[in-house]
Amino acid sequence: MLTFCGGVHPPEAKEATGHKSIETLALPEKVYIPMSQHIGAPSKPVVKKGDEVKTGTVIGEPVGRVSVPTHSSVSGKVADVTELPHPLTGTRVLFCVIESDGKDTLDKSIGEHEVSGLKPEQITAAIQQAGVAGMGGAAFPTFFKLSPPKEKPIDTLIINGCECEPFLTADHRLMLENPNEIIEGAGFIAQALGVKNTIVGIEDNKPDAVETMMNAARGTGLKVQPLKTKYPQGAEKQLVKACLKREVPSGGLPMDVGCVVQNVGTAKAVRDAVRLNKPLYERVTTVTGPGVKEPKNLLVRIGTPVNNLIKACGGYAPEPAKLIMGGPMMGIAVSSDDVPILKGTSGVLVLDSALAAELEDHDCIRCGRCIKACPMGLAPQRLYYHIKSSRLDAAEKEHVLDCIECGCCAFVCPAKIRLVHHLKYAKSEIAARAKK
Ligand code: SF4
Ligand code: SF4
């Protein structure tokens, strides 16, 4: 079975939701939509308090080269345009707060239209206008990945259906329930890139998804490739290695070895953007973990507060202890459940006190397990010491910027040190210094 070197085997913990169909969450009364939801410049609000909007109306326009518009996810009235803490970074950013009128009236620009004969630049423009950004978590504007520089020719598109993060099943369900839309979206992306070779990589712990996607892909030329179940199989560099045996260089991107990687959810959003002119205003999110009563896969409007999702899942179990946006390996802990769902929120994980206690950290015992586990060949323990001693230059020399934040090191660490937290901090500090 194809795979990559290194990595770990955390418990999959997907049984609570893997078999559950996607349910549509009731419209929220209010949505809180940040103008910054993707890597790149935030969009600039183009509505003010009191304005009427429809579902899918542009409420923020792109600023700069790597930016996409932001859309309303409900119809109703703008209640406020104000600064609030970003759910993931805590820094204050502009939000549009919109009160739903409960009618869900679609913006008149949305509707099915002719797609035959579209030129690559028309497809890319439709994707940008729909505000599509990577839905696997990284939230990189999709249109930008489809416009690589001329000196980096692309020959292969990889659609990422691995969903290697424990607990999460949103992509798994999407492959089972919307395979044709994913395949059509992959076709649009391939057309925009001008590539003939498309591979859908799926971990072999999802045989039903492999079979469903193979059936849907029949006659399209697209290849569905089962991959060994190992974390982080779904990380871009590891996926490229497993599917194509190509090594993305240190500091490089998949485009440096002729390929582009897009998540299955993104492919579905691309299909909706190109065929329906539908902006990215909703997504599938898994709500799970021992701290929630009835875990589910939910189709949710962007900007919906997490507490609405928890309520739809029967509320908290007796001892909820920690709320994580994303999965246990790469997710980010948040202090309150009034934070909104973003384009990149693939899951909401609620830990109970027993599981949270297991994750409390102690001193490093220099066992070296983190070094063996790192799929990027880094020495996380050394990086951790450099960072703790404020030696960011030393951490940079030892390639901390190559860290893909997969969490394998923290997973194997017997001292439960929050290595990813320190590595992320170092990367953002080094990036901020470089900008000055
Ligand atoms: S150092 Fe970075 S890339 Fe290596 S295991 Fe830790 S989080 Fe993953
Ligand atoms: S795995 Fe944890 S305890 Fe072991 S060397 Fe790495 S940081 Fe230290």
Tab-separated table of C-alpha atoms and ligand atoms in Angstrom:
chain	number	residue	atom	x	y	z
A	1	MET	CA	0.000	0.000	0.000
A	2	LEU	CA	1.362	3.451	-0.919
A	3	THR	CA	2.481	5.793	1.873
A	4	PHE	CA	5.353	8.042	3.140
A	5	CYS	CA	8.193	7.722	5.680
A	6	GLY	CA	7.642	8.496	9.390
A	7	GLY	CA	4.264	9.364	10.843
A	8	VAL	CA	2.217	7.824	13.641
A	9	HIS	CA	-0.894	5.735	14.263
A	10	PRO	CA	-3.157	7.566	16.691
A	11	PRO	CA	-6.468	5.894	17.597
A	12	GLU	CA	-8.838	6.763	14.748
A	13	ALA	CA	-11.874	7.403	16.987
A	14	LYS	CA	-14.160	7.903	13.981
A	15	GLU	CA	-16.813	5.339	14.934
A	16	ALA	CA	-19.092	7.904	16.639
A	17	THR	CA	-19.868	9.715	13.360
A	18	GLY	CA	-18.417	7.746	10.417
A	19	HIS	CA	-21.731	5.987	9.759
A	20	LYS	CA	-23.952	9.038	10.327
A	21	SER	CA	-25.408	10.898	7.341
A	22	ILE	CA	-24.883	14.634	7.072
A	23	GLU	CA	-27.718	16.584	8.755
A	24	THR	CA	-28.533	20.173	7.869
A	25	LEU	CA	-28.364	22.461	10.898
A	26	ALA	CA	-31.341	24.828	11.340
A	27	LEU	CA	-30.621	28.416	10.297
A	28	PRO	CA	-28.999	30.358	13.135
A	29	GLU	CA	-30.609	33.579	14.389
A	30	LYS	CA	-27.337	35.442	13.939
A	31	VAL	CA	-24.101	34.749	12.106
A	32	TYR	CA	-20.702	36.249	12.951
A	33	ILE	CA	-18.609	36.341	9.783
A	34	PRO	CA	-14.962	37.439	10.071
A	35	MET	CA	-13.438	39.273	7.106
A	36	SER	CA	-10.308	37.178	7.664
A	37	GLN	CA	-10.928	33.455	7.112
A	38	HIS	CA	-8.113	32.482	4.810
A	39	ILE	CA	-4.363	32.849	4.401
A	40	GLY	CA	-3.764	36.211	2.682
A	41	ALA	CA	-5.255	39.664	3.073
A	42	PRO	CA	-8.643	39.979	4.836
A	43	SER	CA	-11.519	41.254	2.735
A	44	LYS	CA	-12.878	44.774	3.205
A	45	PRO	CA	-16.518	45.179	4.336
A	46	VAL	CA	-18.833	46.647	1.682
A	47	VAL	CA	-21.979	46.678	3.861
A	48	LYS	CA	-22.932	48.760	6.891
A	49	LYS	CA	-25.267	48.383	9.855
A	50	GLY	CA	-28.886	48.226	8.732
A	51	ASP	CA	-28.218	46.989	5.165
A	52	GLU	CA	-30.402	44.178	3.840
A	53	VAL	CA	-28.531	41.152	2.477
A	54	LYS	CA	-29.481	37.876	0.837
A	55	THR	CA	-27.853	34.490	1.281
A	56	GLY	CA	-24.725	34.673	-0.866
A	57	THR	CA	-24.549	38.504	-1.120
A	58	VAL	CA	-20.993	39.869	-1.141
A	59	ILE	CA	-20.337	41.572	2.220
A	60	GLY	CA	-16.560	41.947	1.874
A	61	GLU	CA	-14.474	42.568	-1.209
A	62	PRO	CA	-10.971	41.140	-1.759
A	63	VAL	CA	-7.943	43.289	-1.015
A	64	GLY	CA	-4.627	42.501	-2.716
A	65	ARG	CA	-3.458	39.557	-4.775
A	66	VAL	CA	-4.103	36.671	-2.360
A	67	SER	CA	-7.638	37.482	-1.249
A	68	VAL	CA	-11.229	36.453	-1.955
A	69	PRO	CA	-14.610	38.063	-1.295
A	70	THR	CA	-16.689	37.214	1.774
A	71	HIS	CA	-20.421	36.455	1.466
A	72	SER	CA	-23.390	36.496	3.774
A	73	SER	CA	-24.474	33.005	4.823
A	74	VAL	CA	-28.083	33.992	5.619
A	75	SER	CA	-30.612	36.508	4.333
A	76	GLY	CA	-31.513	39.319	6.720
A	77	LYS	CA	-30.119	42.555	8.094
A	78	VAL	CA	-26.573	43.614	8.981
A	79	ALA	CA	-26.679	44.073	12.765
A	80	ASP	CA	-23.135	45.385	13.073
A	81	VAL	CA	-19.733	45.699	11.427
A	82	THR	CA	-17.315	45.602	14.297
A	83	GLU	CA	-14.019	44.271	15.614
A	84	LEU	CA	-14.167	41.012	17.554
A	85	PRO	CA	-11.453	38.476	18.521
A	86	HIS	CA	-10.662	36.018	15.724
A	87	PRO	CA	-11.667	32.498	16.881
A	88	LEU	CA	-8.280	30.967	16.094
A	89	THR	CA	-5.732	33.735	16.680
A	90	GLY	CA	-7.466	35.851	19.312
A	91	THR	CA	-6.417	39.045	17.484
A	92	ARG	CA	-9.181	41.562	16.833
A	93	VAL	CA	-10.448	41.570	13.250
A	94	LEU	CA	-13.492	43.024	11.506
A	95	PHE	CA	-16.674	40.924	11.574
A	96	CYS	CA	-20.049	41.393	9.908
A	97	VAL	CA	-22.806	40.334	12.277
A	98	ILE	CA	-25.992	39.464	10.374
A	99	GLU	CA	-29.440	38.837	11.816
A	100	SER	CA	-31.268	36.160	9.856
A	101	ASP	CA	-34.827	36.864	8.661
A	102	GLY	CA	-35.399	33.095	8.628
A	103	LYS	CA	-36.303	33.137	4.922
A	104	ASP	CA	-32.941	32.126	3.409
A	105	THR	CA	-33.613	34.135	0.241
A	106	LEU	CA	-30.807	33.497	-2.243
A	107	ASP	CA	-28.888	36.303	-3.907
A	108	LYS	CA	-30.101	36.648	-7.507
A	109	SER	CA	-26.621	35.876	-8.860
A	110	ILE	CA	-26.951	32.228	-7.707
A	111	GLY	CA	-28.352	29.665	-10.132
A	112	GLU	CA	-27.377	26.859	-12.508
A	113	HIS	CA	-25.820	27.927	-15.794
A	114	GLU	CA	-24.030	26.571	-18.857
A	115	VAL	CA	-20.556	25.248	-18.144
A	116	SER	CA	-19.506	23.682	-21.428
A	117	GLY	CA	-16.711	25.489	-23.203
A	118	LEU	CA	-15.583	27.480	-20.153
A	119	LYS	CA	-12.024	28.786	-20.490
A	120	PRO	CA	-9.525	28.102	-17.664
A	121	GLU	CA	-9.490	31.785	-16.658
A	122	GLN	CA	-13.312	31.813	-16.440
A	123	ILE	CA	-13.231	28.817	-14.102
A	124	THR	CA	-10.536	30.406	-11.934
A	125	ALA	CA	-12.487	33.685	-11.808
A	126	ALA	CA	-15.691	31.872	-10.756
A	127	ILE	CA	-13.774	30.128	-7.976
A	128	GLN	CA	-12.334	33.409	-6.720
A	129	GLN	CA	-15.674	35.238	-6.878
A	130	ALA	CA	-17.278	32.445	-4.846
A	131	GLY	CA	-14.708	32.961	-2.091
A	132	VAL	CA	-13.499	29.355	-2.200
A	133	ALA	CA	-10.597	28.653	0.155
A	134	GLY	CA	-9.051	25.285	1.107
A	135	MET	CA	-11.559	23.450	3.301
A	136	GLY	CA	-9.149	20.886	4.721
A	137	GLY	CA	-8.088	23.398	7.366
A	138	ALA	CA	-5.346	25.492	5.749
A	139	ALA	CA	-7.881	27.832	4.055
A	140	PHE	CA	-5.531	28.985	1.279
A	141	PRO	CA	-7.478	30.829	-1.484
A	142	THR	CA	-8.124	28.128	-4.076
A	143	PHE	CA	-7.958	30.339	-7.178
A	144	PHE	CA	-4.390	31.340	-6.291
A	145	LYS	CA	-3.201	27.715	-6.284
A	146	LEU	CA	-4.703	27.341	-9.773
A	147	SER	CA	-2.550	30.121	-11.205
A	148	PRO	CA	1.011	28.828	-10.690
A	149	PRO	CA	3.907	30.774	-12.245
A	150	LYS	CA	4.873	29.723	-15.805
A	151	GLU	CA	8.200	28.286	-14.664
A	152	LYS	CA	6.336	25.738	-12.490
A	153	PRO	CA	4.370	23.593	-14.968
A	154	ILE	CA	1.757	21.360	-13.344
A	155	ASP	CA	1.086	17.834	-14.636
A	156	THR	CA	-0.991	16.288	-11.821
A	157	LEU	CA	-3.923	17.251	-9.641
A	158	ILE	CA	-4.303	15.347	-6.367
A	159	ILE	CA	-7.681	15.431	-4.635
A	160	ASN	CA	-7.197	14.822	-0.939
A	161	GLY	CA	-9.744	12.438	0.546
A	162	CYS	CA	-7.488	11.094	3.304
A	163	GLU	CA	-9.043	12.800	6.319
A	164	CYS	CA	-6.284	11.364	8.495
A	165	GLU	CA	-7.079	13.567	11.499
A	166	PRO	CA	-8.626	11.366	14.249
A	167	PHE	CA	-12.314	11.858	15.150
A	168	LEU	CA	-13.241	13.775	11.957
A	169	THR	CA	-15.557	12.265	9.332
A	170	ALA	CA	-16.897	15.276	7.372
A	171	ASP	CA	-14.872	14.443	4.227
A	172	HIS	CA	-15.695	10.741	4.524
A	173	ARG	CA	-19.432	11.514	4.514
A	174	LEU	CA	-19.046	14.008	1.680
A	175	MET	CA	-17.389	11.330	-0.473
A	176	LEU	CA	-20.241	8.909	0.297
A	177	GLU	CA	-23.053	11.426	-0.191
A	178	ASN	CA	-21.746	13.807	-2.895
A	179	PRO	CA	-19.274	11.787	-5.003
A	180	ASN	CA	-20.501	13.102	-8.369
A	181	GLU	CA	-20.188	16.725	-7.285
A	182	ILE	CA	-16.631	16.089	-6.041
A	183	ILE	CA	-15.679	14.425	-9.337
A	184	GLU	CA	-17.216	17.286	-11.336
A	185	GLY	CA	-15.370	19.844	-9.182
A	186	ALA	CA	-12.103	17.936	-9.670
A	187	GLY	CA	-12.776	18.117	-13.420
A	188	PHE	CA	-13.168	21.903	-13.266
A	189	ILE	CA	-9.928	22.252	-11.280
A	190	ALA	CA	-8.075	20.012	-13.775
A	191	GLN	CA	-9.502	22.091	-16.647
A	192	ALA	CA	-8.347	25.332	-15.005
A	193	LEU	CA	-4.854	23.880	-14.542
A	194	GLY	CA	-4.771	22.236	-17.973
A	195	VAL	CA	-3.785	18.844	-16.514
A	196	LYS	CA	-4.878	15.390	-17.700
A	197	ASN	CA	-3.741	13.394	-14.665
A	198	THR	CA	-6.004	13.514	-11.577
A	199	ILE	CA	-5.659	11.222	-8.561
A	200	VAL	CA	-8.041	11.035	-5.593
A	201	GLY	CA	-6.064	9.772	-2.570
A	202	ILE	CA	-8.143	8.060	0.138
A	203	GLU	CA	-6.865	6.220	3.231
A	204	ASP	CA	-7.724	2.522	3.213
A	205	ASN	CA	-9.716	2.824	6.456
A	206	LYS	CA	-12.572	4.161	4.289
A	207	PRO	CA	-13.217	1.291	1.842
A	208	ASP	CA	-16.824	2.438	1.264
A	209	ALA	CA	-15.587	5.872	0.176
A	210	VAL	CA	-12.966	4.277	-2.106
A	211	GLU	CA	-15.664	2.171	-3.766
A	212	THR	CA	-18.183	5.026	-4.058
A	213	MET	CA	-15.606	7.387	-5.554
A	214	MET	CA	-14.377	4.675	-7.970
A	215	ASN	CA	-17.938	4.158	-9.208
A	216	ALA	CA	-18.476	7.894	-9.615
A	217	ALA	CA	-15.142	8.304	-11.417
A	218	ARG	CA	-15.791	5.513	-13.948
A	219	GLY	CA	-15.283	6.770	-17.503
A	220	THR	CA	-13.783	10.129	-16.425
A	221	GLY	CA	-10.100	9.119	-16.542
A	222	LEU	CA	-9.715	10.137	-12.905
A	223	LYS	CA	-7.890	7.588	-10.736
A	224	VAL	CA	-8.931	6.732	-7.184
A	225	GLN	CA	-5.889	5.638	-5.166
A	226	PRO	CA	-6.273	3.883	-1.789
A	227	LEU	CA	-3.415	4.810	0.570
A	228	LYS	CA	-2.121	3.301	3.784
A	229	THR	CA	-3.859	4.635	6.894
A	230	LYS	CA	-1.192	6.589	8.708
A	231	TYR	CA	-1.048	10.067	10.174
A	232	PRO	CA	-0.421	12.639	8.540
A	233	GLN	CA	-1.200	10.952	5.200
A	234	GLY	CA	-3.409	13.921	4.293
A	235	ALA	CA	-0.636	16.532	4.695
A	236	GLU	CA	0.221	17.870	1.243
A	237	LYS	CA	3.872	16.871	1.124
A	238	GLN	CA	3.190	13.374	2.474
A	239	LEU	CA	0.301	12.919	0.037
A	240	VAL	CA	2.459	13.941	-2.932
A	241	LYS	CA	5.140	11.498	-1.802
A	242	ALA	CA	2.629	8.642	-1.415
A	243	CYS	CA	0.782	9.224	-4.703
A	244	LEU	CA	3.654	10.255	-6.999
A	245	LYS	CA	6.875	9.338	-5.168
A	246	ARG	CA	7.966	12.966	-5.573
A	247	GLU	CA	9.732	14.829	-2.778
A	248	VAL	CA	8.625	18.420	-2.180
A	249	PRO	CA	11.882	20.281	-1.359
A	250	SER	CA	12.532	21.948	1.998
A	251	GLY	CA	10.708	25.279	2.032
A	252	GLY	CA	8.900	24.317	-1.192
A	253	LEU	CA	5.330	23.645	-2.297
A	254	PRO	CA	3.709	20.806	-4.291
A	255	MET	CA	3.863	23.067	-7.380
A	256	ASP	CA	7.692	22.759	-7.200
A	257	VAL	CA	7.268	19.092	-8.189
A	258	GLY	CA	4.498	19.628	-10.738
A	259	CYS	CA	1.354	19.095	-8.719
A	260	VAL	CA	-1.506	20.844	-6.995
A	261	VAL	CA	-3.395	19.363	-4.031
A	262	GLN	CA	-7.029	20.189	-3.213
A	263	ASN	CA	-9.272	18.725	-0.534
A	264	VAL	CA	-12.497	16.851	-1.452
A	265	GLY	CA	-14.610	19.523	0.273
A	266	THR	CA	-12.878	22.186	-1.781
A	267	ALA	CA	-13.581	20.204	-4.975
A	268	LYS	CA	-17.288	20.146	-4.039
A	269	ALA	CA	-17.212	23.913	-3.334
A	270	VAL	CA	-15.520	24.478	-6.717
A	271	ARG	CA	-18.287	22.513	-8.439
A	272	ASP	CA	-20.932	24.637	-6.690
A	273	ALA	CA	-19.057	27.828	-7.600
A	274	VAL	CA	-18.624	26.991	-11.293
A	275	ARG	CA	-21.914	25.255	-12.037
A	276	LEU	CA	-24.240	27.137	-9.653
A	277	ASN	CA	-22.415	30.438	-9.046
A	278	LYS	CA	-22.858	29.483	-5.401
A	279	PRO	CA	-20.466	31.159	-2.970
A	280	LEU	CA	-18.847	29.220	-0.155
A	281	TYR	CA	-21.295	30.084	2.641
A	282	GLU	CA	-21.808	26.641	4.203
A	283	ARG	CA	-19.738	23.560	4.946
A	284	VAL	CA	-19.862	20.112	6.549
A	285	THR	CA	-18.389	19.981	10.062
A	286	THR	CA	-18.066	16.991	12.394
A	287	VAL	CA	-19.109	17.672	16.000
A	288	THR	CA	-17.702	14.897	18.158
A	289	GLY	CA	-15.732	13.745	21.186
A	290	PRO	CA	-16.616	12.298	24.599
A	291	GLY	CA	-17.729	15.719	25.844
A	292	VAL	CA	-20.763	15.955	23.543
A	293	LYS	CA	-23.920	13.839	23.939
A	294	GLU	CA	-24.778	12.932	20.360
A	295	PRO	CA	-21.921	13.415	17.865
A	296	LYS	CA	-22.990	14.318	14.310
A	297	ASN	CA	-21.876	15.487	10.877
A	298	LEU	CA	-23.636	18.801	10.247
A	299	LEU	CA	-24.047	21.034	7.207
A	300	VAL	CA	-23.578	24.456	8.777
A	301	ARG	CA	-23.698	28.085	7.643
A	302	ILE	CA	-20.372	29.908	7.939
A	303	GLY	CA	-20.492	32.244	10.947
A	304	THR	CA	-22.809	30.027	13.037
A	305	PRO	CA	-21.744	30.065	16.708
A	306	VAL	CA	-20.428	26.693	17.882
A	307	ASN	CA	-23.013	26.574	20.718
A	308	ASN	CA	-25.760	26.148	18.078
A	309	LEU	CA	-23.997	23.006	16.857
A	310	ILE	CA	-23.552	21.681	20.386
A	311	LYS	CA	-27.269	22.196	21.054
A	312	ALA	CA	-28.143	20.277	17.870
A	313	CYS	CA	-25.982	17.433	19.190
A	314	GLY	CA	-27.995	17.109	22.410
A	315	GLY	CA	-25.748	19.422	24.452
A	316	TYR	CA	-22.620	18.658	26.445
A	317	ALA	CA	-22.022	15.316	28.179
A	318	PRO	CA	-21.591	15.582	32.001
A	319	GLU	CA	-17.923	16.588	32.062
A	320	PRO	CA	-16.966	18.702	29.044
A	321	ALA	CA	-13.440	19.980	29.653
A	322	LYS	CA	-11.947	21.336	26.447
A	323	LEU	CA	-13.257	22.610	23.119
A	324	ILE	CA	-11.069	22.227	20.040
A	325	MET	CA	-11.710	23.719	16.592
A	326	GLY	CA	-10.503	20.916	14.295
A	327	GLY	CA	-9.145	17.533	15.342
A	328	PRO	CA	-6.920	16.518	18.261
A	329	MET	CA	-3.674	16.620	16.232
A	330	MET	CA	-3.845	19.961	14.446
A	331	GLY	CA	-6.860	21.652	16.018
A	332	ILE	CA	-6.790	24.785	18.141
A	333	ALA	CA	-8.299	24.935	21.637
A	334	VAL	CA	-10.784	27.767	22.168
A	335	SER	CA	-12.012	29.144	25.469
A	336	SER	CA	-15.676	29.657	24.593
A	337	ASP	CA	-18.379	28.067	22.446
A	338	ASP	CA	-19.622	31.384	21.097
A	339	VAL	CA	-16.909	31.358	18.403
A	340	PRO	CA	-18.176	30.956	14.821
A	341	ILE	CA	-17.664	28.205	12.259
A	342	LEU	CA	-15.203	29.292	9.546
A	343	LYS	CA	-14.581	28.054	5.983
A	344	GLY	CA	-11.735	25.891	7.296
A	345	THR	CA	-13.561	24.382	10.313
A	346	SER	CA	-13.650	20.675	9.539
A	347	GLY	CA	-14.589	19.681	13.066
A	348	VAL	CA	-15.493	20.687	16.609
A	349	LEU	CA	-14.068	18.310	19.192
A	350	VAL	CA	-15.208	18.316	22.818
A	351	LEU	CA	-12.904	16.502	25.244
A	352	ASP	CA	-14.109	15.288	28.625
A	353	SER	CA	-12.011	15.761	31.759
A	354	ALA	CA	-10.414	12.289	31.507
A	355	LEU	CA	-9.148	12.865	27.969
A	356	ALA	CA	-8.107	16.450	28.720
A	357	ALA	CA	-6.124	15.256	31.785
A	358	GLU	CA	-4.260	12.757	29.585
A	359	LEU	CA	-3.028	15.724	27.560
A	360	GLU	CA	-1.510	17.708	30.492
A	361	ASP	CA	2.218	18.300	29.936
A	362	HIS	CA	5.380	17.516	31.981
A	363	ASP	CA	9.176	18.028	31.531
A	364	CYS	CA	10.995	16.611	28.509
A	365	ILE	CA	12.749	13.318	29.334
A	366	ARG	CA	14.871	13.412	26.150
A	367	CYS	CA	13.523	10.109	24.896
A	368	GLY	CA	13.876	11.103	21.229
A	369	ARG	CA	10.501	9.687	20.183
A	370	CYS	CA	9.447	12.989	18.636
A	371	ILE	CA	12.452	12.870	16.297
A	372	LYS	CA	11.554	9.382	15.057
A	373	ALA	CA	7.922	10.356	14.482
A	374	CYS	CA	8.462	13.598	12.573
A	375	PRO	CA	7.505	13.001	8.911
A	376	MET	CA	9.528	16.087	7.894
A	377	GLY	CA	12.797	14.783	9.401
A	378	LEU	CA	12.978	17.564	12.025
A	379	ALA	CA	14.196	17.360	15.635
A	380	PRO	CA	11.158	18.730	17.525
A	381	GLN	CA	12.817	18.406	20.938
A	382	ARG	CA	15.771	20.583	19.869
A	383	LEU	CA	13.423	23.072	18.253
A	384	TYR	CA	11.379	23.173	21.463
A	385	TYR	CA	14.474	24.031	23.526
A	386	HIS	CA	15.560	26.736	21.086
A	387	ILE	CA	12.092	28.279	21.161
A	388	LYS	CA	11.798	28.104	24.975
A	389	SER	CA	15.189	29.869	25.214
A	390	SER	CA	14.055	32.554	22.718
A	391	ARG	CA	16.637	31.338	20.176
A	392	LEU	CA	14.411	31.686	17.135
A	393	ASP	CA	17.434	32.097	14.819
A	394	ALA	CA	18.667	28.652	15.879
A	395	ALA	CA	15.189	27.188	15.368
A	396	GLU	CA	15.072	28.718	11.890
A	397	LYS	CA	18.512	27.290	11.059
A	398	GLU	CA	17.166	23.879	12.070
A	399	HIS	CA	14.294	24.290	9.604
A	400	VAL	CA	11.374	25.034	11.927
A	401	LEU	CA	9.671	26.640	8.905
A	402	ASP	CA	9.431	23.176	7.298
A	403	CYS	CA	7.185	22.032	10.165
A	404	ILE	CA	3.754	21.161	8.759
A	405	GLU	CA	2.158	21.395	12.245
A	406	CYS	CA	0.915	17.813	11.962
A	407	GLY	CA	1.235	17.072	15.693
A	408	CYS	CA	2.954	13.656	15.312
A	409	CYS	CA	5.702	14.767	17.721
A	410	ALA	CA	3.213	15.853	20.389
A	411	PHE	CA	1.236	12.639	19.924
A	412	VAL	CA	4.209	10.365	20.719
A	413	CYS	CA	5.686	12.603	23.436
A	414	PRO	CA	5.387	10.770	26.799
A	415	ALA	CA	5.690	14.139	28.586
A	416	LYS	CA	2.688	15.422	26.578
A	417	ILE	CA	4.524	18.646	25.759
A	418	ARG	CA	2.431	20.914	23.524
A	419	LEU	CA	5.140	20.953	20.895
A	420	VAL	CA	2.879	22.172	18.073
A	421	HIS	CA	1.871	25.216	20.096
A	422	HIS	CA	5.559	26.206	20.460
A	423	LEU	CA	6.377	25.392	16.828
A	424	LYS	CA	3.439	27.449	15.548
A	425	TYR	CA	4.475	30.348	17.744
A	426	ALA	CA	8.062	30.228	16.405
A	427	LYS	CA	6.884	30.081	12.792
A	428	SER	CA	4.567	33.054	13.174
A	429	GLU	CA	7.255	35.097	15.013
A	430	ILE	CA	9.834	34.345	12.305
A	431	ALA	CA	7.291	35.271	9.593
A	432	ALA	CA	6.414	38.523	11.403
A	433	ARG	CA	10.121	39.422	11.710
A	434	ALA	CA	10.629	38.759	7.977
A	435	LYS	CA	7.828	41.229	7.148
A	436	LYS	CA	9.457	44.078	9.128
B	1	SF4	S1	7.968	19.052	14.195
B	1	SF4	FE1	6.235	19.741	12.968
B	1	SF4	S2	6.258	18.375	11.175
B	1	SF4	FE2	7.536	17.397	12.755
B	1	SF4	S3	6.122	16.041	13.852
B	1	SF4	FE3	6.132	17.987	14.976
B	1	SF4	S4	4.394	19.120	14.132
B	1	SF4	FE4	4.836	17.456	12.658
B	2	SF4	S1	9.127	13.047	22.721
B	2	SF4	FE1	8.747	14.614	24.304
B	2	SF4	S2	9.908	13.891	26.076
B	2	SF4	FE2	10.679	12.747	24.289
B	2	SF4	S3	12.409	13.994	23.528
B	2	SF4	FE3	10.627	14.655	22.392
B	2	SF4	S4	9.887	16.431	23.574
B	2	SF4	FE4	11.221	15.297	24.943
